[in-house]
Tab-separated table of C-alpha atoms in Angstrom:
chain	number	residue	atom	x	y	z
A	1	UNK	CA	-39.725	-0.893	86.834
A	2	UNK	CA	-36.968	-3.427	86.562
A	3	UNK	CA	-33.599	-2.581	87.825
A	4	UNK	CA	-30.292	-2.616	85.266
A	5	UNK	CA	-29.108	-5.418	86.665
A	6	UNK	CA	-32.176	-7.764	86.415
A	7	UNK	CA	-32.726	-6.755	83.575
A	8	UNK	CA	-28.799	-7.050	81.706
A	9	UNK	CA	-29.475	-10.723	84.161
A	10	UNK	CA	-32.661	-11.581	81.460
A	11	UNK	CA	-31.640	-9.666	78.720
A	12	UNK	CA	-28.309	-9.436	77.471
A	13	UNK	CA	-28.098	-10.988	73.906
A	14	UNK	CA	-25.102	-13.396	72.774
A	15	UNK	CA	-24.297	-12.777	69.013
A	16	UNK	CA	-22.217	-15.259	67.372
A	17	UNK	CA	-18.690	-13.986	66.323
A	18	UNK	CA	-19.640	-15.255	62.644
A	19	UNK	CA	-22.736	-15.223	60.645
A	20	UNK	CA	-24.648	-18.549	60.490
A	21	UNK	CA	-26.647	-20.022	57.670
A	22	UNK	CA	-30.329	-19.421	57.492
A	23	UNK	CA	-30.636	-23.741	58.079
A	24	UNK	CA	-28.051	-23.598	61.043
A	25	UNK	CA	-29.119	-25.414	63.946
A	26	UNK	CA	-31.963	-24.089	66.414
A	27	UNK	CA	-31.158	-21.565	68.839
A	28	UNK	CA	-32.857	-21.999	71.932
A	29	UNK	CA	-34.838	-18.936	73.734
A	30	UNK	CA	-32.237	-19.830	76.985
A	31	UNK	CA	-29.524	-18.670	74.813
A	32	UNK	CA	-30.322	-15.491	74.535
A	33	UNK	CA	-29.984	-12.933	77.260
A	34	UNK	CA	-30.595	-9.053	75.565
A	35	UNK	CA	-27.950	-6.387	76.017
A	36	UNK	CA	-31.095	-3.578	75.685
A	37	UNK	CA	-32.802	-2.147	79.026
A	38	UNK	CA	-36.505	-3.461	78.832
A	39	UNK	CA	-38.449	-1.514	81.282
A	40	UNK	CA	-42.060	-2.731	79.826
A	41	UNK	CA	-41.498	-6.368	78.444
A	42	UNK	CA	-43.195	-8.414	80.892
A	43	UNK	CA	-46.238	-5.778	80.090
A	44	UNK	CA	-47.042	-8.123	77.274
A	45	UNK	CA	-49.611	-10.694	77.859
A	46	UNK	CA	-48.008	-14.174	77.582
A	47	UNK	CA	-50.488	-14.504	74.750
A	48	UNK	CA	-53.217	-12.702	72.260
A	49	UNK	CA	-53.017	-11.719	68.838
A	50	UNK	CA	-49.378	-10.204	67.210
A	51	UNK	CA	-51.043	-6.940	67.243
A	52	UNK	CA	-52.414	-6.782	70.363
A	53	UNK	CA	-48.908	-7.679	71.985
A	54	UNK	CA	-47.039	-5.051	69.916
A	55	UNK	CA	-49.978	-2.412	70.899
A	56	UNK	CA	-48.966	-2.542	74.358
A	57	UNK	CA	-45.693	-1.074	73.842
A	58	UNK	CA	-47.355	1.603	71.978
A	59	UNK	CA	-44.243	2.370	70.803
A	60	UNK	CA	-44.612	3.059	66.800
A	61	UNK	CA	-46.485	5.341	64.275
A	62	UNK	CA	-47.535	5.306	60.877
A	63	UNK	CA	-48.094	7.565	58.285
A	64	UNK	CA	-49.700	7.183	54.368
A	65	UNK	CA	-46.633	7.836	51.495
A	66	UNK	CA	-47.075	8.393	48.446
A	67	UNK	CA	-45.035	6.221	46.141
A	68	UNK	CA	-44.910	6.918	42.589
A	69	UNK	CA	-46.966	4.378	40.232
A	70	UNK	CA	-47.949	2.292	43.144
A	71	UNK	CA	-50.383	4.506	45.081
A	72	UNK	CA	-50.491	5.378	48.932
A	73	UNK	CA	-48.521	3.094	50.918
A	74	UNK	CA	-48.815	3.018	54.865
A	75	UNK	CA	-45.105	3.055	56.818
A	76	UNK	CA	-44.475	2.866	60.377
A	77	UNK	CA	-41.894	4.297	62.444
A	78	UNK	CA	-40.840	2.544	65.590
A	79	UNK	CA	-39.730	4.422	68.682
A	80	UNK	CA	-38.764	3.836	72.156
A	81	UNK	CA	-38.010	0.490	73.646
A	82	UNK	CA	-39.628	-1.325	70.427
A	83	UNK	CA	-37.285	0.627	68.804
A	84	UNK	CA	-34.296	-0.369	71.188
A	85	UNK	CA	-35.533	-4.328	70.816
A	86	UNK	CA	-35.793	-3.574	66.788
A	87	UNK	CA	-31.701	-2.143	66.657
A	88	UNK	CA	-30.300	-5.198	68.746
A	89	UNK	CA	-33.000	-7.953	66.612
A	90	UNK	CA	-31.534	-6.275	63.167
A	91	UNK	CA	-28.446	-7.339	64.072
A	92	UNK	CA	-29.614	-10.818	65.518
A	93	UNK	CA	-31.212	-11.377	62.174
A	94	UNK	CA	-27.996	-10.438	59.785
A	95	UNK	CA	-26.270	-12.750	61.785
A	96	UNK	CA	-28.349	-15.481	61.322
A	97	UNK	CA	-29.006	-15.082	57.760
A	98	UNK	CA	-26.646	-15.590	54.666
A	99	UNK	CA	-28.192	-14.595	51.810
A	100	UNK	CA	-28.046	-16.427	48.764
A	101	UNK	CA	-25.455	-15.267	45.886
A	102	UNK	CA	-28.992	-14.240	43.952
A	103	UNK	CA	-30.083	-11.754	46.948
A	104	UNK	CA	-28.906	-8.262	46.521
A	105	UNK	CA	-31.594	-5.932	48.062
A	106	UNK	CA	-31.039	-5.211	51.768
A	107	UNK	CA	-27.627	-6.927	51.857
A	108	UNK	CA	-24.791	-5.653	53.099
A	109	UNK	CA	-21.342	-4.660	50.419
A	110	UNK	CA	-24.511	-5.305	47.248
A	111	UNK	CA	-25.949	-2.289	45.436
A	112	UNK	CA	-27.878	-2.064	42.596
A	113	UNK	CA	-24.923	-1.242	40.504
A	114	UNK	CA	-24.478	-4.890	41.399
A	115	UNK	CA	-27.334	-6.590	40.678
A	116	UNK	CA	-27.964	-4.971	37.308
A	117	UNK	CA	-24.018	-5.830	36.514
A	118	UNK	CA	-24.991	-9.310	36.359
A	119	UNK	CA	-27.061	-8.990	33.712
A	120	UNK	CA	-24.752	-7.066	31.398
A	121	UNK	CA	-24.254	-8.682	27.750
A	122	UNK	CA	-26.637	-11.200	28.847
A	123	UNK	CA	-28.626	-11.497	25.221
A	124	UNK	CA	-31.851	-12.150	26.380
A	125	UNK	CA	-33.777	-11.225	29.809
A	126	UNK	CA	-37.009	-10.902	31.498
A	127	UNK	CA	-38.173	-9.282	35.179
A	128	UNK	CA	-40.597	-10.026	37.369
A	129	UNK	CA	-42.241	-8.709	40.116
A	130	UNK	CA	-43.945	-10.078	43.420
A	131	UNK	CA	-47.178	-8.734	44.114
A	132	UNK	CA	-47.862	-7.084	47.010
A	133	UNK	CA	-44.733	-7.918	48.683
A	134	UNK	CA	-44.369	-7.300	52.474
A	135	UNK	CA	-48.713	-8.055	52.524
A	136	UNK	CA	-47.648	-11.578	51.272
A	137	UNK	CA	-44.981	-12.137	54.402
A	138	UNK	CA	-47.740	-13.145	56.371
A	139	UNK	CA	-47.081	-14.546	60.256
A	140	UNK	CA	-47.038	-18.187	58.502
A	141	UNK	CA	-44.354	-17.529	56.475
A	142	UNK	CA	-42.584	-15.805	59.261
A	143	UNK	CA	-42.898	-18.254	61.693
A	144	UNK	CA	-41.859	-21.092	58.882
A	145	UNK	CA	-38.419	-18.849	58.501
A	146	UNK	CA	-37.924	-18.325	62.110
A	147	UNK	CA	-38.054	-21.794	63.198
A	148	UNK	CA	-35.305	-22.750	60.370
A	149	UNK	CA	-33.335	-20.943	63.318
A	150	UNK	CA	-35.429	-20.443	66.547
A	151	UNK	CA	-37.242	-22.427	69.147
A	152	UNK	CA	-40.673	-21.789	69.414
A	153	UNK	CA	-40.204	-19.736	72.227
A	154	UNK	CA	-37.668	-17.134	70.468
A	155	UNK	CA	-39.657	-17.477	67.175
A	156	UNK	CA	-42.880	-16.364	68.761
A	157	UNK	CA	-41.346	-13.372	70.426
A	158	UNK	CA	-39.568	-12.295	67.150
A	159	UNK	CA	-43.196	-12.696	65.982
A	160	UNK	CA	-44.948	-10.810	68.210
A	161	UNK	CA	-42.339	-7.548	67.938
A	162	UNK	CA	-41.776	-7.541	64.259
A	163	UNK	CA	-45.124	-8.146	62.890
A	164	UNK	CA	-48.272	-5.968	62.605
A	165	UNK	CA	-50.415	-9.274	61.506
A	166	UNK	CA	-51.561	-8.666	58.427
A	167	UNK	CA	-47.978	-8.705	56.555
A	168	UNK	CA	-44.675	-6.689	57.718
A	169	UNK	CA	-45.061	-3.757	58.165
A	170	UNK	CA	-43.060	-1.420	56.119
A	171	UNK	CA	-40.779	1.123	57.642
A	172	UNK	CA	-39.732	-1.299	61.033
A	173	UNK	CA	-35.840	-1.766	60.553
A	174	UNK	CA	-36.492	-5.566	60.845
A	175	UNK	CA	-38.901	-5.938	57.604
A	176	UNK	CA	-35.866	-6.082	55.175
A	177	UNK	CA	-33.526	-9.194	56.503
A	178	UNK	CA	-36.944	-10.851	57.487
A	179	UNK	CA	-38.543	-10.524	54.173
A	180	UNK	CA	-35.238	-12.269	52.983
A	181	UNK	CA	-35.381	-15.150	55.237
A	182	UNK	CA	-39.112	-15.638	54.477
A	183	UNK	CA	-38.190	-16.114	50.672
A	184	UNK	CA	-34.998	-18.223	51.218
A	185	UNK	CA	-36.733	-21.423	50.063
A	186	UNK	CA	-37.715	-19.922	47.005
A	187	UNK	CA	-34.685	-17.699	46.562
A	188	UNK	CA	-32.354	-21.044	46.691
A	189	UNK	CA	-35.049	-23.154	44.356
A	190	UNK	CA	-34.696	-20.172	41.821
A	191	UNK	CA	-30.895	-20.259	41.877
A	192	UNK	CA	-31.226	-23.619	41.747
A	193	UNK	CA	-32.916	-23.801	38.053
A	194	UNK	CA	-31.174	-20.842	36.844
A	195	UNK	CA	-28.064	-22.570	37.371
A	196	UNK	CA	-28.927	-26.191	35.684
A	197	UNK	CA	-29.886	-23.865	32.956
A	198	UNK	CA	-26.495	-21.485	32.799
A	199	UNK	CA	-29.323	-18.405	33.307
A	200	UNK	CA	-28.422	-15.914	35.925
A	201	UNK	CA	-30.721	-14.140	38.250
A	202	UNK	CA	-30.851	-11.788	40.673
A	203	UNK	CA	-33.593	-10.404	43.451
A	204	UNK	CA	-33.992	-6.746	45.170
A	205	UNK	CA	-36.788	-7.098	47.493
A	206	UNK	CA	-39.518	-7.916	45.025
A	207	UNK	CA	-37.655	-7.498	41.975
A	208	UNK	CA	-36.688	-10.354	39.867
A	209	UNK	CA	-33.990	-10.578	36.683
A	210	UNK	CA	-33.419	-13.724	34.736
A	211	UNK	CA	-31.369	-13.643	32.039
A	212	UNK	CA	-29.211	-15.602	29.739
A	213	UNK	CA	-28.445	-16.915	26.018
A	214	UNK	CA	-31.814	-17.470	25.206
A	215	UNK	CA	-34.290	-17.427	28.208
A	216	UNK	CA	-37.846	-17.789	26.586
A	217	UNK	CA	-41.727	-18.487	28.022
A	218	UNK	CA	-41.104	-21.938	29.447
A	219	UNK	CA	-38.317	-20.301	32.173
A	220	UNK	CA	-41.032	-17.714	32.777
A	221	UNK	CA	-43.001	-20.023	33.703
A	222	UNK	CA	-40.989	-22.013	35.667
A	223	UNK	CA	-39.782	-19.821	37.454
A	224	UNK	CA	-43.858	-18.903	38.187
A	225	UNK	CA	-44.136	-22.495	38.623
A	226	UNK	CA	-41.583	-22.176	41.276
A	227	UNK	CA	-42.760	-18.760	43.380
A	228	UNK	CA	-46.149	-20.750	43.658
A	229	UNK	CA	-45.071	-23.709	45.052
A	230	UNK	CA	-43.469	-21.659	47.680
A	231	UNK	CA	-46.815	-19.398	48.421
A	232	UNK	CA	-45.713	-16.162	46.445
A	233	UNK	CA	-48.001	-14.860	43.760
A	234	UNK	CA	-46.668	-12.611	40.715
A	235	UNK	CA	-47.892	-9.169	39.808
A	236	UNK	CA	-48.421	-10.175	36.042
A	237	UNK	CA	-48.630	-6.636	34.553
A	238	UNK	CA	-45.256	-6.155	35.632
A	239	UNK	CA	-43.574	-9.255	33.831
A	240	UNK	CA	-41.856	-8.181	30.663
A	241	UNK	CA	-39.083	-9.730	28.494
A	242	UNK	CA	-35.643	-7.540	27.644
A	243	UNK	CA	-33.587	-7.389	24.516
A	244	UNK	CA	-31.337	-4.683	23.733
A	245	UNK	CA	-33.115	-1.675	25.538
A	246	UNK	CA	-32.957	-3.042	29.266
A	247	UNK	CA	-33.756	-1.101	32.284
A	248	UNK	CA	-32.840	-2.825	35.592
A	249	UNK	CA	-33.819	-1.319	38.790
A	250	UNK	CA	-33.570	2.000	37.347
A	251	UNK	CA	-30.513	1.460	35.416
A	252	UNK	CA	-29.376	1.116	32.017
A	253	UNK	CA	-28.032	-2.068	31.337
A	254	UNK	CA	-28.401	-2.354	27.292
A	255	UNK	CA	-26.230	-5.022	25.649
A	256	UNK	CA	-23.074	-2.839	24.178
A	257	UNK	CA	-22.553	-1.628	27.926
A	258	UNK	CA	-19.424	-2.737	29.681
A	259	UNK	CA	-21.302	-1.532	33.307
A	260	UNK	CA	-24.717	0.003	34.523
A	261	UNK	CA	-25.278	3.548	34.028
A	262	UNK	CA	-27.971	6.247	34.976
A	263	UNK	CA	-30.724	6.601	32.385
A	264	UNK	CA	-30.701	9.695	31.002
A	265	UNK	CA	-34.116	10.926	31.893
A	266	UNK	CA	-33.059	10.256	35.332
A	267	UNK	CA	-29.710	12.643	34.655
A	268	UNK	CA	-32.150	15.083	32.944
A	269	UNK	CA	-34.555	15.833	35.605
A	270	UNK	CA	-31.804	15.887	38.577
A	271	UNK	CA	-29.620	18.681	36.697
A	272	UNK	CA	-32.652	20.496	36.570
A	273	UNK	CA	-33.442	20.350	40.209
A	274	UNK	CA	-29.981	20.870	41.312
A	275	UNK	CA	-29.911	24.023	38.962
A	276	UNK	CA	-33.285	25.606	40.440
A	277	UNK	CA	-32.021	24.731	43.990
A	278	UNK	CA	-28.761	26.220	43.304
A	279	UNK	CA	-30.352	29.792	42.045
A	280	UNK	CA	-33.177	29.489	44.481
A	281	UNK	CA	-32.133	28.145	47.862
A	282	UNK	CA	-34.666	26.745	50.637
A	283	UNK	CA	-37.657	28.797	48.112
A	284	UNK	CA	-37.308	26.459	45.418
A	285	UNK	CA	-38.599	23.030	47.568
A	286	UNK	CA	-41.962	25.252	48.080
A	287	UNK	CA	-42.702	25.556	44.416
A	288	UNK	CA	-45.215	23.323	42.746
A	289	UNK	CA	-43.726	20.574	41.015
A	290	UNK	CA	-40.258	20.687	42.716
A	291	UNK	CA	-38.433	17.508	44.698
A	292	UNK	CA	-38.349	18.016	48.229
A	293	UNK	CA	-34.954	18.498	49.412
A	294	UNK	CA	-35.400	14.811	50.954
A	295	UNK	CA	-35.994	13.258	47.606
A	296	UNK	CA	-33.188	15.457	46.046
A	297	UNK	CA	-30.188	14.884	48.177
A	298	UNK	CA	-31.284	11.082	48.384
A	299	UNK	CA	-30.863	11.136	44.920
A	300	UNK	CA	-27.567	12.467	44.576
A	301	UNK	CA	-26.385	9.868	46.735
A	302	UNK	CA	-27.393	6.822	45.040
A	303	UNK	CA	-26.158	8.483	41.951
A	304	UNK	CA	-23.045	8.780	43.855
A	305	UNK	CA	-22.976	5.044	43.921
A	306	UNK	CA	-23.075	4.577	39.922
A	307	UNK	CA	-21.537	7.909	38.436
A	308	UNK	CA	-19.071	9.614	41.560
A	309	UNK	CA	-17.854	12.013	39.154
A	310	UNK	CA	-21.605	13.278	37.716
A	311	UNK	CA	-22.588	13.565	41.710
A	312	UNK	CA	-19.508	15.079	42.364
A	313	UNK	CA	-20.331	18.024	39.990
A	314	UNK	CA	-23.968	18.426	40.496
A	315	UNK	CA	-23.026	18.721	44.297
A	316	UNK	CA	-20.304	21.203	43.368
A	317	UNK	CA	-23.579	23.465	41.372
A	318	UNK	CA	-25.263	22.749	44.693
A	319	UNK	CA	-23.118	24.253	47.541
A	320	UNK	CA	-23.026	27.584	45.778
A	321	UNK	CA	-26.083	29.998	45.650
A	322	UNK	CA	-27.055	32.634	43.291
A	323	UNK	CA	-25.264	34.725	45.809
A	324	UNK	CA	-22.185	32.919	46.496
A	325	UNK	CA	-23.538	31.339	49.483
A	326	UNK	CA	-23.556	27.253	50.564
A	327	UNK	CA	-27.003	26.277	49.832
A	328	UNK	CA	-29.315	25.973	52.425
A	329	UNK	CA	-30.298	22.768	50.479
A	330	UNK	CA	-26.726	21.427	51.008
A	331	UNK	CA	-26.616	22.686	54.734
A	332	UNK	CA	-29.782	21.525	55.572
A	333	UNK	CA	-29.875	17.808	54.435
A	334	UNK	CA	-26.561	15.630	54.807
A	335	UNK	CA	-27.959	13.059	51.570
A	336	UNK	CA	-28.017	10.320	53.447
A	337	UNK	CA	-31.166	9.039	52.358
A	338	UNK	CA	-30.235	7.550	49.259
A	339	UNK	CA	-33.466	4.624	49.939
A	340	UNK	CA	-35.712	7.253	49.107
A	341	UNK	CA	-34.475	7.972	46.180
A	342	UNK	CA	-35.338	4.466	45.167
A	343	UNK	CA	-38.632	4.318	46.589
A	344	UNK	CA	-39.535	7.178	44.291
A	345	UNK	CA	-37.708	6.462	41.218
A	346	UNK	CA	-37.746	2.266	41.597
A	347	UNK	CA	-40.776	1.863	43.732
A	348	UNK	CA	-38.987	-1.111	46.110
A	349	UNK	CA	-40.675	-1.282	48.991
């Protein structure tokens, strides 16, 4: 085991005071000294597959989720000292990388609320969709971002602790800045055309807006033109124009709005869960068909986010029982996992 002191000597991690751009200058493996206590790192072989490094630490799970519309999805969970390198790289990483004006999803201060504002009175849009998302950051274009930034030595290490090899994995805390940096080429040749052609566009993970006075076919498919040339592939099915009735990641954003608001189906379904959880306490998240608390309390929160005062009374129905009492469904779950709420009702990933 390596003492505290050689290992704060190899491992204690300099973070610039101020964010850098994605294209700053190379920072050199030397540079970097980690402030986390590594009792296993020289376990991994100086070389071998990604996965074979990372299964040495032995130091994450998975589990299959179900997400709504797009099947069984696999999602690890790190733990232990990958989890300790993962905390102090997620931090590394938003440092290094400053997102495009376009980028919204997994960005610090930008909500959906935001992204879908952009849009509003726009006459005309259309939204895309990546296919496949994380499976297409493969370790090429990881190792392409990483060495906008890195030496090789710091970009293979970043390598072998954030990828599984066969695309990033979902669920490590790392996946959502690096599946930004991987699409910064693209994301800056996108803004790029949008704004020779006064269009505006915004991404959330793999979901795309463009719209404008009078975006038509040929944008489509330049902007398809464009995802190509960069190695990212389209789910078709998924591309659809917007007039007047537009839904952007989950939100209403028709034309006579003056902001986003919460579709109404949406509002429908979560009075009804609040009421039944209200009258029926922990019994009513063991009935078929019900949300698990999880799911419910998540999605209060990012309601929270767009309508305060509609989450303010549904929690207010909440924290009272049928008897008077707080709800064990309030006690029980703080509603701080307002990302599942979108991973059911938006399907990011």
């Amino acid at each position: 085991m390596l003492s505290s002191r050689h290992v704060l000597q190899r491992f204690i991690l300099w973070l610039p005071s101020e964010g850098a751009l994605l294209m700053s200058p190379l920072i050199k493996w030397d540079d970097f000294k980690y402030r986390i206590q590594l009792t296993r790192l020289d376990e991994l072989p100086p070389s071998g597959s990604t996965s074979t490094r990372i299964e040495r630490l032995r130091d994450w799970t998975s589990r299959q989720v179900s997400v709504r519309r797009r099947g069984e999805r696999q999602v690890y969970s790190t733990r232990g000292d990958l989890d300790a390198i993962h905390k102090r790289i997620s931090k590394m990483l938003e440092d290094w990388y400053s997102p495009p004006v376009s980028v919204y999803g997994f960005v610090k201060g930008r909500s959906t609320a935001d992204a879908a504002s952009v849009h509003i009175r726009q006459k005309t849009a259309f939204a895309i969709d990546l296919r496949h998302f994380y499976d297409q950051v493969n370790d090429s274009k990881l190792l392409d971002a990483f060495s906008q930034v890195c030496d090789t030595e710091t970009s293979n290490f970043l390598l072998a602790v954030c990828s599984l090899g066969e695309g990033l994995p979902i669920g490590f805390r790392t996946s959502p800045t690096i599946s930004n940096m991987a699409l910064f080429k693209a994301d800056s040749a996108l803004l790029k055309y949008c704004e020779g052609r006064s269009l505006r566009i915004t991404r959330w993970a793999d979901d795309m807006t463009i719209s404008g006075d009078d975006v038509d076919d040929d944008d489509l498919n330049e902007v398809a033109n464009i995802l190509n040339s960069h190695g990212w592939a389209l789910n078709e099915r998924k591309t659809r124009f917007m007039n007047h009735d537009r839904v952007i990641l989950g939100l209403n954003a028709e034309g006579n709005l003056t902001r986003p608001h919460i579709r109404r189906s949406m509002k429908r379904s979560l009075r009804q869960q609040v009421h039944f959880a209200s009258l029926y306490g922990d019994d009513h998240f063991r009935r078929r068909g019900s949300w698990s608390r999880n799911r419910l309390m998540g999605t209060l929160s990012y309601v929270e986010s767009i309508d305060p005062e509609l989450a303010q009374f549904l929690r207010a129905e909440l924290s009272v029982s049928r008897s008077g009492d707080p709800s064990s469904a309030q006690r029980t779950f703080s509603g701080t996992g307002w990302q599942h709420a979108l991973l059911e009702h938006i399907g990011i990933n």
